[in-house]
């Protein structure tokens, strides 16, 4: 048995593999996905056995009160449909169009001097995620499809599952034209820390996990980081919001999956709706088990209209006074901060100040008002009469997603394969020097004619 | 007179201005460029007077041996055509198509649930550059055209010129719909250091200057940095390179503007060319005043063929033995490192290891060989039979350039207006919740149909 690679060696290995990946064909990359799919299928027993080790260890921690039951659920690969979804996900990624080598710009600079901009892989990705062992297959597929090498670090709770899946992937790659070093696994936090220093080999870090993980990584690396620390989404109920739509959208955005980053955390209500639409929304939320943290005005509105549109409390839900931090809190549970605003302007300003730039929505019947909101709110997703929960790569039709980015450069919002690509400029000449061109006498002029592609 | 803003206030002011800029029309942004152009024209006298103060100070430093004469030349705004070029550059940027609000993807998720991806400004840029006062007008134009606010820091040698130009721009903006805070100037290094911490307000840092500046900035900020530290470009002369093309391309790439980042610094020669094409290239370089630092094999080749294709030394040029560091050096002068390789593979590996990922070229008559090289070399520009000096936004037909990026994400190579844009997703719904969609019974399916745009 050989000694395990050091983090530097892991990064170098990934870099070398990335150079091979850049040169192989799309068919070669697809063949690797087929091989991984088949190998996972063939080794289901061994992987599920490893997964049940993780489950036992996690269950023991739950008994000791050191781990939440919901985390154990996320670990479970044998849970209905999860294994099948993981395998079909690989084939889905395979079926996507090859993102490598696509021409996105072509210009004739001069006769026999043609410029092409073509998509190319970024290089080496470091993907760090928590729990959910099936993510490894998903990320490995996305990386290989896009011609990138990837180093993966999973959560410590799923270490056996990860190791088993990684071993199968590695062995599967040995029969293909893709070097096994294209997908590597690291297990310890120390290795990750060291990898975060390898900016000469690693081109992009993608953290998929909680706020704390993302912040930690952003603080500890010079490598670009793509992801989102917070998902603090807001919905603004404008004065002309339709009652039925508002109730449906807000309840969905809060309750469909409260732990998701695209769940709504702040409800901004125009003061004109305090006695009209707002109490209906509040009642529906309360019925759905949501606790409201209301500013003074909205609290008073709910208390003062008990007979007509007033709100009846249900077990488990509370209506309490909000504190300032509530408008900067990602609750990730059935709690919603409510704030009254007097104008669209105030709503937009609140969002640009407090939201995390993930997804924010307006509920209004006015297209003009919606367009103004969507132009001025500086978030990855700006929605009109639709739940913030739609902010998701699958729902957007990308087939799959690498994650959701609140970055202001490169890729923003749900990131599909495109987010793992960059481009290069190819210039095909015939021996020209740049000194022959210019505006002076005797100098050649550039043609700059578009080339059809 | 009010107290000058603190760096935090500068960043906040820029952020507020960026929110206004996102909402104004393209016509408003163009009108600002027209106003700036007119104001600069009207204040030519005052600006040139300020510039001559900088020139006098710089000339004094030259006399004391503390500054190079070439820097003084770069400072001079009254040098033939520079002022006119600066002004016409503003109108050129104005004439480019509006990059804001362009739809780049449109998908019908369901009936009355339409997704649009539209380009939007990044937000707040911090641009740091050395000398060359005319750059301020160029950068301000690019920023405003693309709807971004910008904070500018110029070199200390051109502080009077910068201040004069910035004042004129600021006053010009007061008559427009663009807040004057959209273009701000900072003067001291300390302010820049403090601004590099303002990652909640500043979205992108663009350093335009030497290696040291870029490295310093990358080390001292969490804000994404777009630029290039080095321009270590290589040209590979393959065994079937055409002699005439090779001579022309290599001489141009080395001598057209040796101080530029796209000048060639390393010449890789296939060993098959040692007694054929290489001596011709070497002779032409020597005639052009270039000193060669050759590896053992190429040095021997030049020495052993004096009578036939041998190289005659010209005054000022030397042929010496290379040391290892020469292949990692950006000479920025008439010096070229030469290395012999035995295969295309070796050339590609050398480049991927030593080049800065800026621009690298192959000289060959084989399209297949060229395509293989361009696929495998991981650089922003990969050229075939053309000088590396073509790597430039103007030459590429972008009208202008923000700089050249060797980043692996967002923007790579010469960066035009597109590099100052990101996008947002607009979802136009009719009151839908995400919970109604899915694969289960009673759930709606997404349509995911492309919408023509």
PDB file of C-alpha atoms in Angstrom, chain B residues 44-210:
ATOM      1  CA  UNK B  44      -8.659  71.470 -21.430  1.00  0.00           C
ATOM      2  CA  UNK B  45      -6.585  74.443 -20.249  1.00  0.00           C
ATOM      3  CA  UNK B  46      -7.017  73.763 -16.560  1.00  0.00           C
ATOM      4  CA  UNK B  47      -6.341  70.056 -16.966  1.00  0.00           C
ATOM      5  CA  UNK B  48      -3.198  70.570 -19.041  1.00  0.00           C
ATOM      6  CA  UNK B  49      -2.005  73.123 -16.486  1.00  0.00           C
ATOM      7  CA  UNK B  50      -2.433  70.531 -13.747  1.00  0.00           C
ATOM      8  CA  UNK B  51      -0.718  67.986 -15.943  1.00  0.00           C
ATOM      9  CA  UNK B  52       2.278  70.259 -16.424  1.00  0.00           C
ATOM     10  CA  UNK B  53       2.624  70.471 -12.632  1.00  0.00           C
ATOM     11  CA  UNK B  54       2.901  66.674 -12.576  1.00  0.00           C
ATOM     12  CA  UNK B  55       5.371  66.830 -15.458  1.00  0.00           C
ATOM     13  CA  UNK B  56       7.606  69.353 -13.690  1.00  0.00           C
ATOM     14  CA  UNK B  57       7.611  67.307 -10.495  1.00  0.00           C
ATOM     15  CA  UNK B  58       8.377  64.153 -12.447  1.00  0.00           C
ATOM     16  CA  UNK B  59      11.125  65.808 -14.483  1.00  0.00           C
ATOM     17  CA  UNK B  60      12.761  66.952 -11.274  1.00  0.00           C
ATOM     18  CA  UNK B  61      12.714  63.348 -10.039  1.00  0.00           C
ATOM     19  CA  UNK B  62      14.248  62.199 -13.323  1.00  0.00           C
ATOM     20  CA  UNK B  63      17.089  64.692 -12.852  1.00  0.00           C
ATOM     21  CA  UNK B  64      17.609  63.217  -9.391  1.00  0.00           C
ATOM     22  CA  UNK B  65      17.613  59.741 -10.931  1.00  0.00           C
ATOM     23  CA  UNK B  66      14.513  58.714  -8.991  1.00  0.00           C
ATOM     24  CA  UNK B  67      12.176  58.253 -11.947  1.00  0.00           C
ATOM     25  CA  UNK B  68      12.606  56.961 -15.487  1.00  0.00           C
ATOM     26  CA  UNK B  69      12.274  59.220 -18.500  1.00  0.00           C
ATOM     27  CA  UNK B  70       9.744  56.800 -20.015  1.00  0.00           C
ATOM     28  CA  UNK B  71       7.397  57.378 -17.099  1.00  0.00           C
ATOM     29  CA  UNK B  72       7.482  61.101 -17.720  1.00  0.00           C
ATOM     30  CA  UNK B  73       6.530  60.447 -21.336  1.00  0.00           C
ATOM     31  CA  UNK B  74       3.564  58.360 -20.206  1.00  0.00           C
ATOM     32  CA  UNK B  75       2.441  61.227 -17.961  1.00  0.00           C
ATOM     33  CA  UNK B  76       2.372  63.820 -20.707  1.00  0.00           C
ATOM     34  CA  UNK B  77      -1.231  64.584 -21.708  1.00  0.00           C
ATOM     35  CA  UNK B  78      -0.187  67.150 -24.278  1.00  0.00           C
ATOM     36  CA  UNK B  79       1.943  64.670 -26.207  1.00  0.00           C
ATOM     37  CA  UNK B  80       0.853  64.442 -29.824  1.00  0.00           C
ATOM     38  CA  UNK B  81      -2.677  63.088 -30.091  1.00  0.00           C
ATOM     39  CA  UNK B  82      -3.066  61.907 -26.500  1.00  0.00           C
ATOM     40  CA  UNK B  83      -5.647  64.477 -25.459  1.00  0.00           C
ATOM     41  CA  UNK B  84      -7.629  63.982 -28.671  1.00  0.00           C
ATOM     42  CA  UNK B  85      -7.459  60.192 -28.269  1.00  0.00           C
ATOM     43  CA  UNK B  86      -8.717  60.487 -24.720  1.00  0.00           C
ATOM     44  CA  UNK B  87     -11.706  62.538 -25.822  1.00  0.00           C
ATOM     45  CA  UNK B  88     -12.552  60.434 -28.856  1.00  0.00           C
ATOM     46  CA  UNK B  89     -12.256  57.319 -26.678  1.00  0.00           C
ATOM     47  CA  UNK B  90     -15.189  58.561 -24.592  1.00  0.00           C
ATOM     48  CA  UNK B  91     -17.365  58.928 -27.677  1.00  0.00           C
ATOM     49  CA  UNK B  92     -16.220  55.538 -28.929  1.00  0.00           C
ATOM     50  CA  UNK B  93     -17.343  53.890 -25.693  1.00  0.00           C
ATOM     51  CA  UNK B  94     -20.607  55.818 -25.924  1.00  0.00           C
ATOM     52  CA  UNK B  95     -21.184  54.455 -29.432  1.00  0.00           C
ATOM     53  CA  UNK B  96     -20.891  50.815 -28.309  1.00  0.00           C
ATOM     54  CA  UNK B  97     -24.174  48.884 -27.910  1.00  0.00           C
ATOM     55  CA  UNK B  98     -25.745  49.191 -24.447  1.00  0.00           C
ATOM     56  CA  UNK B  99     -24.553  46.101 -22.549  1.00  0.00           C
ATOM     57  CA  UNK B 100     -27.240  46.392 -19.837  1.00  0.00           C
ATOM     58  CA  UNK B 101     -30.526  44.475 -19.858  1.00  0.00           C
ATOM     59  CA  UNK B 102     -29.762  42.148 -22.752  1.00  0.00           C
ATOM     60  CA  UNK B 103     -31.647  38.854 -22.562  1.00  0.00           C
ATOM     61  CA  UNK B 104     -29.256  35.908 -22.797  1.00  0.00           C
ATOM     62  CA  UNK B 105     -31.617  33.053 -21.923  1.00  0.00           C
ATOM     63  CA  UNK B 106     -35.397  32.745 -21.850  1.00  0.00           C
ATOM     64  CA  UNK B 107     -37.382  29.688 -20.823  1.00  0.00           C
ATOM     65  CA  UNK B 108     -41.078  29.048 -20.309  1.00  0.00           C
ATOM     66  CA  UNK B 109     -41.134  27.045 -17.070  1.00  0.00           C
ATOM     67  CA  UNK B 110     -44.920  26.722 -17.291  1.00  0.00           C
ATOM     68  CA  UNK B 111     -47.820  28.708 -18.642  1.00  0.00           C
ATOM     69  CA  UNK B 112     -47.518  32.241 -17.243  1.00  0.00           C
ATOM     70  CA  UNK B 113     -44.234  31.354 -15.586  1.00  0.00           C
ATOM     71  CA  UNK B 114     -41.463  32.784 -17.757  1.00  0.00           C
ATOM     72  CA  UNK B 115     -37.796  32.906 -16.832  1.00  0.00           C
ATOM     73  CA  UNK B 116     -35.418  35.470 -18.336  1.00  0.00           C
ATOM     74  CA  UNK B 117     -31.697  35.873 -17.790  1.00  0.00           C
ATOM     75  CA  UNK B 118     -30.751  39.495 -18.393  1.00  0.00           C
ATOM     76  CA  UNK B 119     -27.385  41.195 -18.207  1.00  0.00           C
ATOM     77  CA  UNK B 120     -26.895  43.645 -15.358  1.00  0.00           C
ATOM     78  CA  UNK B 121     -24.038  45.760 -14.021  1.00  0.00           C
ATOM     79  CA  UNK B 122     -21.734  44.177 -11.463  1.00  0.00           C
ATOM     80  CA  UNK B 123     -22.098  47.106  -9.063  1.00  0.00           C
ATOM     81  CA  UNK B 124     -19.051  48.897  -7.707  1.00  0.00           C
ATOM     82  CA  UNK B 125     -15.598  48.650  -9.287  1.00  0.00           C
ATOM     83  CA  UNK B 126     -12.321  49.687  -7.719  1.00  0.00           C
ATOM     84  CA  UNK B 127      -9.775  50.381 -10.445  1.00  0.00           C
ATOM     85  CA  UNK B 128      -6.164  50.957  -9.489  1.00  0.00           C
ATOM     86  CA  UNK B 129      -3.631  52.021 -12.054  1.00  0.00           C
ATOM     87  CA  UNK B 130      -0.233  53.602 -12.493  1.00  0.00           C
ATOM     88  CA  UNK B 131       0.678  56.834 -14.291  1.00  0.00           C
ATOM     89  CA  UNK B 132      -1.117  57.510 -17.613  1.00  0.00           C
ATOM     90  CA  UNK B 133      -3.729  60.079 -16.535  1.00  0.00           C
ATOM     91  CA  UNK B 134      -5.841  59.591 -19.653  1.00  0.00           C
ATOM     92  CA  UNK B 135      -6.889  56.186 -18.308  1.00  0.00           C
ATOM     93  CA  UNK B 136      -9.259  57.865 -15.859  1.00  0.00           C
ATOM     94  CA  UNK B 137     -11.482  59.093 -18.703  1.00  0.00           C
ATOM     95  CA  UNK B 138     -11.359  55.722 -20.371  1.00  0.00           C
ATOM     96  CA  UNK B 139     -12.260  53.777 -17.223  1.00  0.00           C
ATOM     97  CA  UNK B 140     -14.961  56.231 -16.176  1.00  0.00           C
ATOM     98  CA  UNK B 141     -16.564  55.869 -19.613  1.00  0.00           C
ATOM     99  CA  UNK B 142     -16.471  52.091 -19.492  1.00  0.00           C
ATOM    100  CA  UNK B 143     -17.899  52.023 -15.976  1.00  0.00           C
ATOM    101  CA  UNK B 144     -20.781  54.397 -16.720  1.00  0.00           C
ATOM    102  CA  UNK B 145     -21.579  52.771 -20.060  1.00  0.00           C
ATOM    103  CA  UNK B 146     -21.900  49.430 -18.265  1.00  0.00           C
ATOM    104  CA  UNK B 147     -23.933  50.891 -15.378  1.00  0.00           C
ATOM    105  CA  UNK B 148     -21.233  50.423 -12.764  1.00  0.00           C
ATOM    106  CA  UNK B 149     -20.021  52.888 -10.156  1.00  0.00           C
ATOM    107  CA  UNK B 150     -16.255  53.200 -10.027  1.00  0.00           C
ATOM    108  CA  UNK B 151     -13.646  54.261  -7.514  1.00  0.00           C
ATOM    109  CA  UNK B 152     -10.362  55.196  -9.157  1.00  0.00           C
ATOM    110  CA  UNK B 153      -6.864  55.345  -7.773  1.00  0.00           C
ATOM    111  CA  UNK B 154      -4.139  56.666 -10.040  1.00  0.00           C
ATOM    112  CA  UNK B 155      -0.384  56.698  -9.692  1.00  0.00           C
ATOM    113  CA  UNK B 156       1.094  59.253  -7.347  1.00  0.00           C
ATOM    114  CA  UNK B 157       3.060  60.854 -10.199  1.00  0.00           C
ATOM    115  CA  UNK B 158      -0.129  62.023 -11.904  1.00  0.00           C
ATOM    116  CA  UNK B 159      -2.013  63.227  -8.847  1.00  0.00           C
ATOM    117  CA  UNK B 160      -2.648  66.762 -10.142  1.00  0.00           C
ATOM    118  CA  UNK B 161      -3.833  65.593 -13.535  1.00  0.00           C
ATOM    119  CA  UNK B 162      -6.130  63.007 -11.931  1.00  0.00           C
ATOM    120  CA  UNK B 163      -7.588  65.485  -9.485  1.00  0.00           C
ATOM    121  CA  UNK B 164      -8.277  67.977 -12.271  1.00  0.00           C
ATOM    122  CA  UNK B 165      -9.907  65.386 -14.516  1.00  0.00           C
ATOM    123  CA  UNK B 166     -11.913  63.898 -11.639  1.00  0.00           C
ATOM    124  CA  UNK B 167     -13.196  67.336 -10.655  1.00  0.00           C
ATOM    125  CA  UNK B 168     -14.353  68.013 -14.199  1.00  0.00           C
ATOM    126  CA  UNK B 169     -16.069  64.614 -14.426  1.00  0.00           C
ATOM    127  CA  UNK B 170     -17.768  65.120 -11.089  1.00  0.00           C
ATOM    128  CA  UNK B 171     -19.083  68.532 -12.062  1.00  0.00           C
ATOM    129  CA  UNK B 172     -20.197  67.232 -15.440  1.00  0.00           C
ATOM    130  CA  UNK B 173     -22.248  64.479 -13.775  1.00  0.00           C
ATOM    131  CA  UNK B 174     -24.106  67.027 -11.681  1.00  0.00           C
ATOM    132  CA  UNK B 175     -26.070  68.104 -14.737  1.00  0.00           C
ATOM    133  CA  UNK B 176     -27.065  64.512 -15.564  1.00  0.00           C
ATOM    134  CA  UNK B 177     -29.233  61.757 -14.068  1.00  0.00           C
ATOM    135  CA  UNK B 178     -26.121  59.955 -12.842  1.00  0.00           C
ATOM    136  CA  UNK B 179     -25.094  60.738  -9.267  1.00  0.00           C
ATOM    137  CA  UNK B 180     -21.594  62.261  -9.098  1.00  0.00           C
ATOM    138  CA  UNK B 181     -20.744  59.541  -6.558  1.00  0.00           C
ATOM    139  CA  UNK B 182     -20.671  57.145  -9.504  1.00  0.00           C
ATOM    140  CA  UNK B 183     -17.092  58.246 -10.278  1.00  0.00           C
ATOM    141  CA  UNK B 184     -14.850  58.906  -7.300  1.00  0.00           C
ATOM    142  CA  UNK B 185     -11.148  59.386  -6.978  1.00  0.00           C
ATOM    143  CA  UNK B 186      -8.899  58.387  -4.093  1.00  0.00           C
ATOM    144  CA  UNK B 187      -5.370  59.618  -3.853  1.00  0.00           C
ATOM    145  CA  UNK B 188      -3.446  57.741  -1.198  1.00  0.00           C
ATOM    146  CA  UNK B 189      -2.243  54.193  -0.846  1.00  0.00           C
ATOM    147  CA  UNK B 190      -3.735  54.128   2.668  1.00  0.00           C
ATOM    148  CA  UNK B 191      -7.181  54.815   1.270  1.00  0.00           C
ATOM    149  CA  UNK B 192      -6.762  51.947  -1.160  1.00  0.00           C
ATOM    150  CA  UNK B 193      -5.775  49.584   1.630  1.00  0.00           C
ATOM    151  CA  UNK B 194      -8.880  50.508   3.508  1.00  0.00           C
ATOM    152  CA  UNK B 195     -11.059  50.170   0.414  1.00  0.00           C
ATOM    153  CA  UNK B 196      -9.710  46.653  -0.159  1.00  0.00           C
ATOM    154  CA  UNK B 197     -11.529  45.726   3.073  1.00  0.00           C
ATOM    155  CA  UNK B 198     -14.909  47.041   1.921  1.00  0.00           C
ATOM    156  CA  UNK B 199     -16.120  43.782   0.432  1.00  0.00           C
ATOM    157  CA  UNK B 200     -19.685  44.522   1.402  1.00  0.00           C
ATOM    158  CA  UNK B 201     -19.736  47.510  -0.947  1.00  0.00           C
ATOM    159  CA  UNK B 202     -17.104  46.840  -3.601  1.00  0.00           C
ATOM    160  CA  UNK B 203     -17.690  43.977  -6.021  1.00  0.00           C
ATOM    161  CA  UNK B 204     -14.593  43.840  -8.191  1.00  0.00           C
ATOM    162  CA  UNK B 205     -11.054  45.186  -8.068  1.00  0.00           C
ATOM    163  CA  UNK B 206      -9.240  45.805 -11.337  1.00  0.00           C
ATOM    164  CA  UNK B 207      -5.534  46.550 -10.941  1.00  0.00           C
ATOM    165  CA  UNK B 208      -3.861  47.869 -14.050  1.00  0.00           C
ATOM    166  CA  UNK B 209      -0.176  47.967 -13.522  1.00  0.00           C
ATOM    167  CA  UNK B 210       2.916  45.982 -12.834  1.00  0.00           C
TER     168      UNK B 210
END
